[in-house]
């Protein structure tokens, strides 16, 4: 070229075309899968809350029952209140996943093969993309923070404001942002020798955001929620399933991945941040609550810190091992991990295409077509609320008086009738039972309810890697006339 700029090599052009081809395939796959996916309770709850509650009530009244800040609900608020179709929820989630995919493909510092595999993985494409929850917002925010990280000392406000946005996604995001902020302050104070006057406004802004979240999420007295506790079985389960199970199906191989990556993080100066954030999130799982899909947060932290490590200027040695060995080894183990993640993603996406993820859509269609939604229905299990986005009113008589909209409020009062005895109280004509059961527990026929006969079953299976993690099925019963 006349200006002296070197022409890109044929290899670089081929990889660039490959990246765009992968991105196009992901966009088309997401666009095809979204209409086929049946949303379950976690997805429906956010949409219904955004649709039926005011912004003020979402932030200051119901966020404390949800146990999460409200950025996801605020994002859904305009389309939900404007009457957009329910499927818009999953298109928004899918679009966020594609934003994350674009950042991984075109902005990340990873080796080329790893870069094209990561966006198609199980967590980044399927579980935190097609399945619409606030984690879809968390992923691209983490990648944006990784882009801002090298300039955190030259443009600190960009980085700290990015952390503040991350705190508003969910409780896990708040904890991760808190650990990254703590590490940043320590580095600025002791490593960069920043003055107190320069650091104080940044610390104050983050502290004010933290106070806001604490006040917003302070649990009310009538809230029904799991208690904080510790036991050895749960601790072992978190370590084996949530930590080792998030990257590969073989625990020993997962341990190798974490060991190699940990050494690489040490040589690049990001090990403290990785350990601090990961074990704080694991502590929440141990003491409070976790679900299988929370594995994706642990995996995302691994990839996030690998991003930071690859672009870090720091260099350290571990004994006689040459420093350049660690990025090569890490690239190898993460590529193997990414290949497995892509396989999990393909299998889950194919299952979602062929079979119902949730029985809610079929249940709503049956209730409406047979006029049952105009009669008195009692429900057992909060998951039944995911039927409501498909109906024009709430026919669930035993819980409707406790619901200010079509969304579930986690109060002790609403749970008072959620028992085998309470659900039949008042002798309702119809009962709809939601069942979230492990694969080994799934019944072949509808469980009996005395005085009622099974009318229909609406199966659903929450696809997970190469199988399903639990059912999301619904059983409809009708009262036998003359019996109580």
CSV table of C-alpha atoms in Angstrom, one decimal:
chain,number,residue,atom,x,y,z
A,1,UNK,CA,0.0,0.0,0.0
A,2,UNK,CA,1.1,3.5,-0.7
A,3,UNK,CA,1.0,4.6,2.9
A,4,UNK,CA,3.3,1.8,4.0
A,5,UNK,CA,0.6,-0.1,5.9
A,6,UNK,CA,1.3,-3.9,5.5
A,7,UNK,CA,-1.4,-6.0,3.9
A,8,UNK,CA,-3.1,-8.5,6.1
A,9,UNK,CA,-1.9,-12.1,5.5
A,10,UNK,CA,-4.2,-14.6,3.8
A,11,UNK,CA,-4.2,-16.5,7.1
A,12,UNK,CA,-5.5,-13.4,9.0
A,13,UNK,CA,-8.2,-12.8,6.3
A,14,UNK,CA,-9.3,-16.4,6.5
A,15,UNK,CA,-9.7,-16.2,10.3
A,16,UNK,CA,-11.5,-12.9,10.0
A,17,UNK,CA,-14.0,-14.5,7.6
A,18,UNK,CA,-14.3,-17.5,9.9
A,19,UNK,CA,-15.1,-15.2,12.8
A,20,UNK,CA,-17.9,-13.5,10.8
A,21,UNK,CA,-19.2,-16.8,9.6
A,22,UNK,CA,-19.4,-18.1,13.2
A,23,UNK,CA,-21.1,-14.9,14.3
A,24,UNK,CA,-23.7,-15.3,11.5
A,25,UNK,CA,-24.3,-18.9,12.3
A,26,UNK,CA,-24.9,-18.0,16.0
A,27,UNK,CA,-27.3,-15.2,15.1
A,28,UNK,CA,-29.3,-17.4,12.8
A,29,UNK,CA,-29.4,-20.3,15.3
A,30,UNK,CA,-30.6,-17.9,18.1
A,31,UNK,CA,-33.3,-16.4,15.8
A,32,UNK,CA,-34.6,-19.9,14.9
A,33,UNK,CA,-34.5,-21.3,18.5
A,34,UNK,CA,-36.1,-18.4,20.3
A,35,UNK,CA,-39.7,-19.0,19.0
A,36,UNK,CA,-39.3,-22.7,19.7
A,37,UNK,CA,-38.3,-22.2,23.4
A,38,UNK,CA,-40.9,-22.4,26.1
A,39,UNK,CA,-40.0,-20.0,28.9
A,40,UNK,CA,-40.2,-21.4,32.5
A,41,UNK,CA,-40.8,-19.6,35.8
A,42,UNK,CA,-37.5,-17.7,36.2
A,43,UNK,CA,-38.0,-16.2,32.7
A,44,UNK,CA,-41.7,-15.4,33.2
A,45,UNK,CA,-41.4,-13.9,36.6
A,46,UNK,CA,-39.1,-11.1,35.4
A,47,UNK,CA,-41.3,-10.3,32.4
A,48,UNK,CA,-44.5,-10.3,34.5
A,49,UNK,CA,-42.9,-8.1,37.2
A,50,UNK,CA,-41.7,-5.6,34.6
A,51,UNK,CA,-45.2,-5.6,32.9
A,52,UNK,CA,-47.4,-5.3,36.0
A,53,UNK,CA,-45.4,-3.3,38.6
A,54,UNK,CA,-44.4,0.4,38.5
A,55,UNK,CA,-40.7,1.2,38.2
A,56,UNK,CA,-40.8,2.6,41.8
A,57,UNK,CA,-42.4,-0.6,43.1
A,58,UNK,CA,-40.0,-2.8,41.2
A,59,UNK,CA,-37.0,-1.1,42.8
A,60,UNK,CA,-38.2,-0.3,46.3
A,61,UNK,CA,-40.9,-2.9,47.0
A,62,UNK,CA,-40.4,-6.1,45.1
A,63,UNK,CA,-36.6,-6.2,44.5
A,64,UNK,CA,-36.2,-7.2,48.2
A,65,UNK,CA,-38.4,-10.2,47.6
A,66,UNK,CA,-36.6,-11.2,44.4
A,67,UNK,CA,-33.2,-10.9,46.2
A,68,UNK,CA,-31.7,-9.1,43.2
A,69,UNK,CA,-31.1,-5.6,41.9
A,70,UNK,CA,-33.5,-4.5,39.2
A,71,UNK,CA,-31.5,-3.6,36.1
A,72,UNK,CA,-32.8,-6.7,34.2
A,73,UNK,CA,-36.4,-5.7,35.0
A,74,UNK,CA,-35.8,-2.1,34.0
A,75,UNK,CA,-34.5,-3.4,30.6
A,76,UNK,CA,-37.7,-5.4,30.1
A,77,UNK,CA,-40.0,-2.7,31.4
A,78,UNK,CA,-40.6,-0.7,28.2
A,79,UNK,CA,-41.4,-3.7,25.9
A,80,UNK,CA,-43.4,-5.5,28.6
A,81,UNK,CA,-45.6,-2.4,29.4
A,82,UNK,CA,-45.9,-1.6,25.7
A,83,UNK,CA,-47.6,-4.9,25.1
A,84,UNK,CA,-44.8,-6.6,23.1
A,85,UNK,CA,-45.3,-10.3,22.5
A,86,UNK,CA,-44.0,-12.6,25.3
A,87,UNK,CA,-41.3,-14.0,23.0
A,88,UNK,CA,-39.7,-10.5,23.0
A,89,UNK,CA,-38.2,-11.6,26.4
A,90,UNK,CA,-36.1,-14.3,24.8
A,91,UNK,CA,-35.2,-12.1,21.8
A,92,UNK,CA,-33.8,-9.5,24.2
A,93,UNK,CA,-31.8,-12.2,26.0
A,94,UNK,CA,-30.6,-13.7,22.7
A,95,UNK,CA,-29.5,-10.3,21.4
A,96,UNK,CA,-27.5,-9.7,24.6
A,97,UNK,CA,-25.8,-13.1,24.1
A,98,UNK,CA,-25.0,-12.0,20.5
A,99,UNK,CA,-23.4,-8.8,21.9
A,100,UNK,CA,-21.3,-11.0,24.2
A,101,UNK,CA,-20.4,-13.2,21.2
A,102,UNK,CA,-19.3,-10.2,19.2
A,103,UNK,CA,-17.0,-9.0,22.0
A,104,UNK,CA,-15.5,-12.5,22.3
A,105,UNK,CA,-15.0,-12.9,18.6
A,106,UNK,CA,-13.8,-9.5,17.6
A,107,UNK,CA,-12.3,-7.9,20.8
A,108,UNK,CA,-10.9,-10.7,23.0
A,109,UNK,CA,-7.1,-11.4,23.1
A,110,UNK,CA,-7.6,-15.2,23.0
A,111,UNK,CA,-5.9,-17.5,20.5
A,112,UNK,CA,-8.0,-17.7,17.3
A,113,UNK,CA,-9.4,-21.2,17.8
A,114,UNK,CA,-10.5,-20.5,21.3
A,115,UNK,CA,-12.0,-17.2,20.3
A,116,UNK,CA,-14.3,-18.8,17.7
A,117,UNK,CA,-15.4,-21.6,20.1
A,118,UNK,CA,-16.2,-19.7,23.2
A,119,UNK,CA,-19.3,-17.8,22.0
A,120,UNK,CA,-21.0,-21.0,20.9
A,121,UNK,CA,-20.5,-22.7,24.3
A,122,UNK,CA,-23.3,-24.1,26.5
A,123,UNK,CA,-23.4,-21.2,29.0
A,124,UNK,CA,-22.7,-18.3,26.8
A,125,UNK,CA,-25.0,-19.3,23.9
A,126,UNK,CA,-27.7,-21.6,25.4
A,127,UNK,CA,-28.0,-21.3,29.2
A,128,UNK,CA,-27.3,-17.5,29.4
A,129,UNK,CA,-28.6,-16.6,26.0
A,130,UNK,CA,-31.6,-18.6,24.8
A,131,UNK,CA,-32.9,-19.1,28.4
A,132,UNK,CA,-33.8,-15.5,29.3
A,133,UNK,CA,-32.6,-14.4,32.7
A,134,UNK,CA,-30.4,-11.6,34.1
A,135,UNK,CA,-27.3,-13.6,33.4
A,136,UNK,CA,-27.7,-12.7,29.8
A,137,UNK,CA,-26.9,-9.1,30.8
A,138,UNK,CA,-24.1,-10.2,33.0
A,139,UNK,CA,-22.0,-11.8,30.3
A,140,UNK,CA,-21.4,-8.9,27.9
A,141,UNK,CA,-20.9,-6.6,30.9
A,142,UNK,CA,-18.0,-8.8,32.1
A,143,UNK,CA,-16.4,-8.7,28.6
A,144,UNK,CA,-16.8,-4.9,28.5
A,145,UNK,CA,-15.1,-4.7,31.9
A,146,UNK,CA,-12.3,-6.9,30.5
A,147,UNK,CA,-11.8,-4.3,27.7
A,148,UNK,CA,-11.8,-1.5,30.3
A,149,UNK,CA,-9.4,-3.3,32.6
A,150,UNK,CA,-6.0,-2.3,31.0
A,151,UNK,CA,-7.0,1.4,31.2
A,152,UNK,CA,-8.4,1.3,34.8
A,153,UNK,CA,-5.6,3.6,36.1
A,154,UNK,CA,-5.7,6.0,33.2
A,155,UNK,CA,-9.5,6.1,32.9
A,156,UNK,CA,-10.6,5.0,36.4
A,157,UNK,CA,-14.1,6.4,36.2
A,158,UNK,CA,-14.9,4.3,33.1
A,159,UNK,CA,-13.9,1.1,35.0
A,160,UNK,CA,-15.6,2.0,38.3
A,161,UNK,CA,-18.8,3.0,36.5
A,162,UNK,CA,-18.7,-0.4,34.6
A,163,UNK,CA,-18.4,-2.1,38.0
A,164,UNK,CA,-21.3,-0.2,39.4
A,165,UNK,CA,-23.5,-1.3,36.4
A,166,UNK,CA,-22.5,-4.9,37.0
A,167,UNK,CA,-23.6,-4.6,40.7
A,168,UNK,CA,-27.1,-3.8,39.4
A,169,UNK,CA,-27.5,-7.0,37.4
A,170,UNK,CA,-27.8,-9.6,40.3
A,171,UNK,CA,-26.4,-10.4,43.7
A,172,UNK,CA,-23.6,-12.5,42.1
A,173,UNK,CA,-22.7,-9.5,39.9
A,174,UNK,CA,-22.6,-7.3,43.0
A,175,UNK,CA,-20.2,-9.6,44.8
A,176,UNK,CA,-17.9,-9.9,41.7
A,177,UNK,CA,-17.9,-6.2,41.2
A,178,UNK,CA,-17.1,-5.7,44.9
A,179,UNK,CA,-14.1,-8.0,44.7
A,180,UNK,CA,-12.8,-6.3,41.5
A,181,UNK,CA,-13.2,-2.9,43.2
A,182,UNK,CA,-11.4,-4.0,46.3
A,183,UNK,CA,-8.5,-5.3,44.2
A,184,UNK,CA,-8.5,-2.1,42.1
A,185,UNK,CA,-8.3,0.1,45.2
A,186,UNK,CA,-5.5,-2.0,46.7
A,187,UNK,CA,-3.5,-1.8,43.4
A,188,UNK,CA,-4.1,2.0,43.1
A,189,UNK,CA,-3.2,2.7,46.7
A,190,UNK,CA,-0.1,0.5,47.2
A,191,UNK,CA,1.0,-0.3,43.7
A,192,UNK,CA,0.3,3.0,41.8
A,193,UNK,CA,0.8,5.2,44.9
A,194,UNK,CA,-2.5,7.1,44.3
A,195,UNK,CA,-3.3,9.9,46.8
A,196,UNK,CA,-6.3,9.7,49.1
A,197,UNK,CA,-7.9,12.7,47.3
A,198,UNK,CA,-7.7,10.9,43.9
A,199,UNK,CA,-9.0,7.6,45.2
A,200,UNK,CA,-11.7,8.9,47.5
A,201,UNK,CA,-14.4,10.0,44.9
A,202,UNK,CA,-14.2,6.5,43.2
A,203,UNK,CA,-14.5,4.7,46.5
A,204,UNK,CA,-17.4,7.0,47.6
A,205,UNK,CA,-19.3,6.3,44.3
A,206,UNK,CA,-19.0,2.6,44.7
A,207,UNK,CA,-19.8,2.7,48.4
A,208,UNK,CA,-22.9,4.8,47.7
A,209,UNK,CA,-24.0,2.2,45.2
A,210,UNK,CA,-23.4,-0.6,47.7
A,211,UNK,CA,-25.5,1.2,50.3
A,212,UNK,CA,-28.2,1.7,47.7
A,213,UNK,CA,-28.3,-2.1,47.0
A,214,UNK,CA,-28.3,-3.0,50.8
A,215,UNK,CA,-31.2,-0.7,51.4
A,216,UNK,CA,-33.0,-1.9,48.3
A,217,UNK,CA,-32.6,-5.6,49.1
A,218,UNK,CA,-33.0,-5.6,52.9
A,219,UNK,CA,-35.3,-8.6,53.4
A,220,UNK,CA,-38.9,-7.8,54.7
A,221,UNK,CA,-40.3,-9.5,57.8
A,222,UNK,CA,-43.0,-11.4,55.7
A,223,UNK,CA,-40.5,-12.8,53.2
A,224,UNK,CA,-40.3,-16.6,52.7
A,225,UNK,CA,-36.8,-17.5,51.7
A,226,UNK,CA,-34.1,-20.2,52.4
A,227,UNK,CA,-32.0,-19.7,55.5
A,228,UNK,CA,-28.2,-19.3,55.7
A,229,UNK,CA,-26.7,-22.5,56.9
A,230,UNK,CA,-23.6,-24.7,56.6
A,231,UNK,CA,-23.2,-28.4,56.3
A,232,UNK,CA,-20.5,-30.7,55.0
A,233,UNK,CA,-22.6,-32.4,52.4
A,234,UNK,CA,-23.6,-29.1,50.8
A,235,UNK,CA,-20.0,-27.9,50.8
A,236,UNK,CA,-18.8,-31.0,49.1
A,237,UNK,CA,-21.7,-30.8,46.6
A,238,UNK,CA,-20.8,-27.2,45.7
A,239,UNK,CA,-17.1,-28.1,45.2
A,240,UNK,CA,-17.8,-31.2,43.1
A,241,UNK,CA,-20.8,-30.0,41.1
A,242,UNK,CA,-20.6,-26.2,40.9
A,243,UNK,CA,-16.8,-25.8,40.8
A,244,UNK,CA,-15.4,-28.9,39.1
A,245,UNK,CA,-18.5,-29.6,37.1
A,246,UNK,CA,-18.7,-26.2,35.4
A,247,UNK,CA,-15.9,-26.9,32.8
A,248,UNK,CA,-15.6,-30.6,32.0
A,249,UNK,CA,-17.6,-33.7,32.9
A,250,UNK,CA,-14.6,-35.3,34.5
A,251,UNK,CA,-13.5,-33.9,37.9
A,252,UNK,CA,-9.9,-34.8,37.5
A,253,UNK,CA,-9.7,-33.1,34.1
A,254,UNK,CA,-11.5,-30.0,35.6
A,255,UNK,CA,-8.9,-29.9,38.4
A,256,UNK,CA,-6.1,-29.8,35.8
A,257,UNK,CA,-7.8,-27.0,33.9
A,258,UNK,CA,-8.1,-24.9,37.1
A,259,UNK,CA,-4.5,-25.7,38.2
A,260,UNK,CA,-3.0,-24.7,34.8
A,261,UNK,CA,-5.2,-21.6,34.6
A,262,UNK,CA,-4.3,-20.6,38.2
A,263,UNK,CA,-0.6,-20.8,37.4
A,264,UNK,CA,-1.1,-18.7,34.3
A,265,UNK,CA,-3.1,-16.1,36.3
A,266,UNK,CA,-0.3,-16.0,38.9
A,267,UNK,CA,2.3,-15.2,36.2
A,268,UNK,CA,0.2,-12.4,34.9
A,269,UNK,CA,-0.8,-10.9,38.3
A,270,UNK,CA,-4.6,-11.7,38.2
A,271,UNK,CA,-4.7,-14.7,40.5
A,272,UNK,CA,-5.8,-12.8,43.6
A,273,UNK,CA,-8.7,-11.3,41.8
A,274,UNK,CA,-9.7,-14.7,40.4
A,275,UNK,CA,-9.5,-16.5,43.7
A,276,UNK,CA,-11.3,-13.7,45.6
A,277,UNK,CA,-14.2,-13.4,43.3
A,278,UNK,CA,-14.6,-17.1,42.6
A,279,UNK,CA,-14.6,-18.2,46.3
A,280,UNK,CA,-16.9,-15.4,47.3
A,281,UNK,CA,-19.5,-16.6,44.8
A,282,UNK,CA,-18.9,-20.2,45.9
A,283,UNK,CA,-19.4,-19.1,49.6
A,284,UNK,CA,-22.9,-17.8,48.6
A,285,UNK,CA,-23.6,-21.2,47.1
A,286,UNK,CA,-22.4,-23.0,50.3
A,287,UNK,CA,-24.2,-20.9,52.8
A,288,UNK,CA,-27.3,-19.7,51.0
A,289,UNK,CA,-28.5,-21.1,47.7
A,290,UNK,CA,-27.4,-22.5,44.3
A,291,UNK,CA,-28.9,-24.0,41.2
A,292,UNK,CA,-27.1,-26.0,38.5
A,293,UNK,CA,-27.1,-23.1,36.1
A,294,UNK,CA,-25.0,-21.0,38.5
A,295,UNK,CA,-22.1,-23.1,37.3
A,296,UNK,CA,-22.0,-20.7,34.4
A,297,UNK,CA,-20.9,-17.9,36.7
A,298,UNK,CA,-17.9,-19.8,37.8
A,299,UNK,CA,-17.0,-20.6,34.2
A,300,UNK,CA,-17.5,-17.0,33.2
A,301,UNK,CA,-15.1,-15.9,35.9
A,302,UNK,CA,-12.5,-18.3,34.6
A,303,UNK,CA,-12.8,-16.9,31.0
A,304,UNK,CA,-13.0,-13.3,32.3
A,305,UNK,CA,-9.7,-13.7,34.2
A,306,UNK,CA,-8.1,-15.5,31.3
A,307,UNK,CA,-9.0,-12.4,29.2
A,308,UNK,CA,-7.3,-10.2,31.8
A,309,UNK,CA,-4.3,-12.5,32.0
A,310,UNK,CA,-3.7,-12.6,28.2
A,311,UNK,CA,-3.6,-8.8,28.0
A,312,UNK,CA,-1.7,-8.2,31.2
A,313,UNK,CA,1.8,-6.7,30.8
A,314,UNK,CA,3.0,-8.4,34.0
A,315,UNK,CA,5.3,-11.4,33.9
A,316,UNK,CA,6.4,-13.8,36.7
A,317,UNK,CA,8.1,-17.1,36.7
A,318,UNK,CA,7.1,-20.3,38.6
A,319,UNK,CA,10.3,-22.1,39.3
A,320,UNK,CA,12.3,-23.2,36.3
A,321,UNK,CA,9.2,-23.3,34.0
A,322,UNK,CA,9.5,-20.7,31.2
A,323,UNK,CA,6.8,-18.0,31.6
A,324,UNK,CA,5.7,-18.5,27.9
A,325,UNK,CA,4.7,-22.1,28.7
A,326,UNK,CA,1.7,-21.0,30.8
A,327,UNK,CA,-0.3,-19.2,28.1
A,328,UNK,CA,0.3,-22.1,25.7
A,329,UNK,CA,-0.8,-24.7,28.3
A,330,UNK,CA,-3.8,-22.5,29.3
A,331,UNK,CA,-4.8,-22.1,25.6
A,332,UNK,CA,-4.7,-25.9,25.2
A,333,UNK,CA,-6.9,-26.8,28.3
A,334,UNK,CA,-9.4,-23.9,27.6
A,335,UNK,CA,-9.7,-25.0,24.0
A,336,UNK,CA,-10.5,-28.5,25.1
A,337,UNK,CA,-13.0,-27.1,27.6
A,338,UNK,CA,-14.6,-24.9,24.9
A,339,UNK,CA,-15.0,-27.9,22.6
A,340,UNK,CA,-16.9,-29.8,25.3
A,341,UNK,CA,-19.0,-26.6,26.0
A,342,UNK,CA,-19.9,-26.3,22.3
A,343,UNK,CA,-21.0,-30.0,22.2
A,344,UNK,CA,-23.2,-29.4,25.3
A,345,UNK,CA,-24.6,-26.3,23.6
A,346,UNK,CA,-25.4,-28.2,20.3
A,347,UNK,CA,-27.1,-31.1,22.2
A,348,UNK,CA,-29.2,-28.8,24.4
A,349,UNK,CA,-30.2,-26.5,21.5
A,350,UNK,CA,-31.2,-29.6,19.4
A,351,UNK,CA,-33.3,-30.9,22.3
A,352,UNK,CA,-34.9,-27.5,22.8
A,353,UNK,CA,-35.8,-27.5,19.1
A,354,UNK,CA,-37.4,-30.9,19.3
A,355,UNK,CA,-39.0,-31.0,22.7
A,356,UNK,CA,-40.7,-28.6,25.1
A,357,UNK,CA,-38.4,-27.0,27.6
A,358,UNK,CA,-41.4,-26.2,29.8
A,359,UNK,CA,-45.0,-27.4,29.8
A,360,UNK,CA,-46.3,-23.9,30.4
A,361,UNK,CA,-47.2,-23.0,26.8
A,362,UNK,CA,-49.1,-26.2,26.2
A,363,UNK,CA,-50.9,-25.9,29.6
A,364,UNK,CA,-52.0,-22.4,28.8
A,365,UNK,CA,-53.3,-23.4,25.4
A,366,UNK,CA,-55.2,-26.3,26.8
A,367,UNK,CA,-56.8,-24.2,29.6
A,368,UNK,CA,-57.9,-21.5,27.1
A,369,UNK,CA,-59.1,-23.9,24.4
A,370,UNK,CA,-61.3,-25.8,26.8
A,371,UNK,CA,-62.6,-22.7,28.7
A,372,UNK,CA,-61.0,-23.9,31.9
A,373,UNK,CA,-59.3,-20.5,32.4
A,374,UNK,CA,-62.8,-19.1,33.0
A,375,UNK,CA,-63.3,-21.5,35.9
A,376,UNK,CA,-61.8,-21.8,39.4
A,377,UNK,CA,-58.3,-23.3,39.3
A,378,UNK,CA,-56.1,-23.9,42.3
A,379,UNK,CA,-52.3,-24.3,41.7
A,380,UNK,CA,-49.7,-26.2,43.6
A,381,UNK,CA,-46.1,-24.8,43.1
A,382,UNK,CA,-45.1,-21.2,42.2
A,383,UNK,CA,-43.8,-22.4,38.9
A,384,UNK,CA,-47.4,-22.4,37.6
A,385,UNK,CA,-47.1,-18.6,37.3
A,386,UNK,CA,-45.2,-19.2,34.0
A,387,UNK,CA,-48.6,-20.1,32.5
A,388,UNK,CA,-49.9,-16.6,33.0
A,389,UNK,CA,-48.1,-14.7,30.2
A,390,UNK,CA,-50.1,-16.8,27.7
A,391,UNK,CA,-53.5,-15.9,29.3
A,392,UNK,CA,-55.3,-12.6,29.6
A,393,UNK,CA,-56.1,-12.9,33.3
A,394,UNK,CA,-55.1,-14.8,36.4
A,395,UNK,CA,-57.5,-17.7,37.0
A,396,UNK,CA,-55.5,-19.2,39.9
A,397,UNK,CA,-58.0,-18.5,42.7
A,398,UNK,CA,-55.9,-19.8,45.7
A,399,UNK,CA,-53.0,-17.4,45.1
A,400,UNK,CA,-54.5,-14.5,43.1
A,401,UNK,CA,-55.6,-12.6,46.3
A,402,UNK,CA,-51.9,-12.5,47.4
A,403,UNK,CA,-50.6,-11.3,44.0
A,404,UNK,CA,-50.7,-7.6,43.1
A,405,UNK,CA,-50.2,-8.5,39.5
A,406,UNK,CA,-49.5,-11.8,37.6
A,407,UNK,CA,-46.1,-12.1,39.3
A,408,UNK,CA,-45.2,-14.2,42.3
A,409,UNK,CA,-44.4,-12.4,45.6
A,410,UNK,CA,-42.3,-14.5,47.9
A,411,UNK,CA,-44.3,-13.9,51.1
A,412,UNK,CA,-45.2,-16.3,53.9
A,413,UNK,CA,-48.9,-15.6,53.2
A,414,UNK,CA,-48.9,-16.9,49.6
A,415,UNK,CA,-47.2,-20.1,50.7
A,416,UNK,CA,-49.8,-20.8,53.4
A,417,UNK,CA,-52.0,-22.8,51.0
A,418,UNK,CA,-49.1,-24.4,49.1
A,419,UNK,CA,-49.5,-27.8,50.7
A,420,UNK,CA,-51.3,-31.0,49.6
A,421,UNK,CA,-54.0,-30.2,52.1
A,422,UNK,CA,-54.2,-26.5,51.3
A,423,UNK,CA,-54.5,-26.8,47.6
A,424,UNK,CA,-57.8,-28.8,47.8
A,425,UNK,CA,-59.2,-26.5,50.4
A,426,UNK,CA,-62.5,-25.0,49.1
A,427,UNK,CA,-63.0,-28.0,46.8
A,428,UNK,CA,-61.9,-26.4,43.5
A,429,UNK,CA,-63.1,-27.8,40.3
A,430,UNK,CA,-59.6,-27.8,38.8
A,431,UNK,CA,-56.1,-28.2,40.2
A,432,UNK,CA,-52.9,-27.5,38.2
A,433,UNK,CA,-49.7,-29.0,39.7
A,434,UNK,CA,-46.2,-28.0,38.7
A,435,UNK,CA,-43.4,-30.5,39.0
A,436,UNK,CA,-39.7,-29.7,39.0
A,437,UNK,CA,-38.2,-33.1,39.6
A,438,UNK,CA,-34.8,-34.7,38.9
A,439,UNK,CA,-34.6,-37.2,36.1
A,440,UNK,CA,-34.7,-40.2,38.4
A,441,UNK,CA,-37.8,-38.9,40.1
A,442,UNK,CA,-40.0,-38.2,37.1
A,443,UNK,CA,-43.2,-40.2,37.4
A,444,UNK,CA,-44.5,-42.2,34.4
A,445,UNK,CA,-48.1,-41.2,35.3
A,446,UNK,CA,-49.8,-38.3,37.1
A,447,UNK,CA,-49.5,-38.7,40.9
A,448,UNK,CA,-53.0,-39.3,42.4
A,449,UNK,CA,-55.0,-36.6,44.2
A,450,UNK,CA,-57.9,-38.1,46.3
A,451,UNK,CA,-61.2,-36.9,44.9
A,452,UNK,CA,-59.6,-35.8,41.6
A,453,UNK,CA,-58.9,-37.5,38.3
A,454,UNK,CA,-56.0,-36.7,36.0
A,455,UNK,CA,-57.1,-34.9,32.8
A,456,UNK,CA,-53.9,-33.9,31.0
A,457,UNK,CA,-50.1,-33.9,31.4
A,458,UNK,CA,-48.0,-31.1,29.9
A,459,UNK,CA,-44.4,-32.3,29.9
A,460,UNK,CA,-41.3,-30.1,30.0
A,461,UNK,CA,-37.6,-30.9,30.5
A,462,UNK,CA,-35.0,-28.2,31.3
A,463,UNK,CA,-32.2,-29.3,29.0
A,464,UNK,CA,-28.8,-29.4,30.5
A,465,UNK,CA,-25.6,-30.3,28.7
A,466,UNK,CA,-26.4,-33.8,27.2
A,467,UNK,CA,-29.6,-34.4,29.1
A,468,UNK,CA,-31.9,-32.5,31.4
A,469,UNK,CA,-31.4,-31.2,34.9
A,470,UNK,CA,-35.0,-31.3,36.0
A,471,UNK,CA,-38.6,-31.5,34.7
A,472,UNK,CA,-40.8,-28.5,34.3
A,473,UNK,CA,-44.0,-30.5,33.8
A,474,UNK,CA,-47.6,-29.7,34.7
A,475,UNK,CA,-50.5,-32.0,35.7
A,476,UNK,CA,-54.1,-31.0,35.4
A,477,UNK,CA,-56.7,-32.6,37.6
A,478,UNK,CA,-60.5,-32.3,37.6
A,479,UNK,CA,-62.7,-32.9,40.7
A,480,UNK,CA,-64.7,-36.1,40.6
A,481,UNK,CA,-68.4,-35.0,41.0
A,482,UNK,CA,-69.9,-36.1,44.2
A,483,UNK,CA,-66.6,-36.5,46.0
A,484,UNK,CA,-64.7,-34.2,48.4
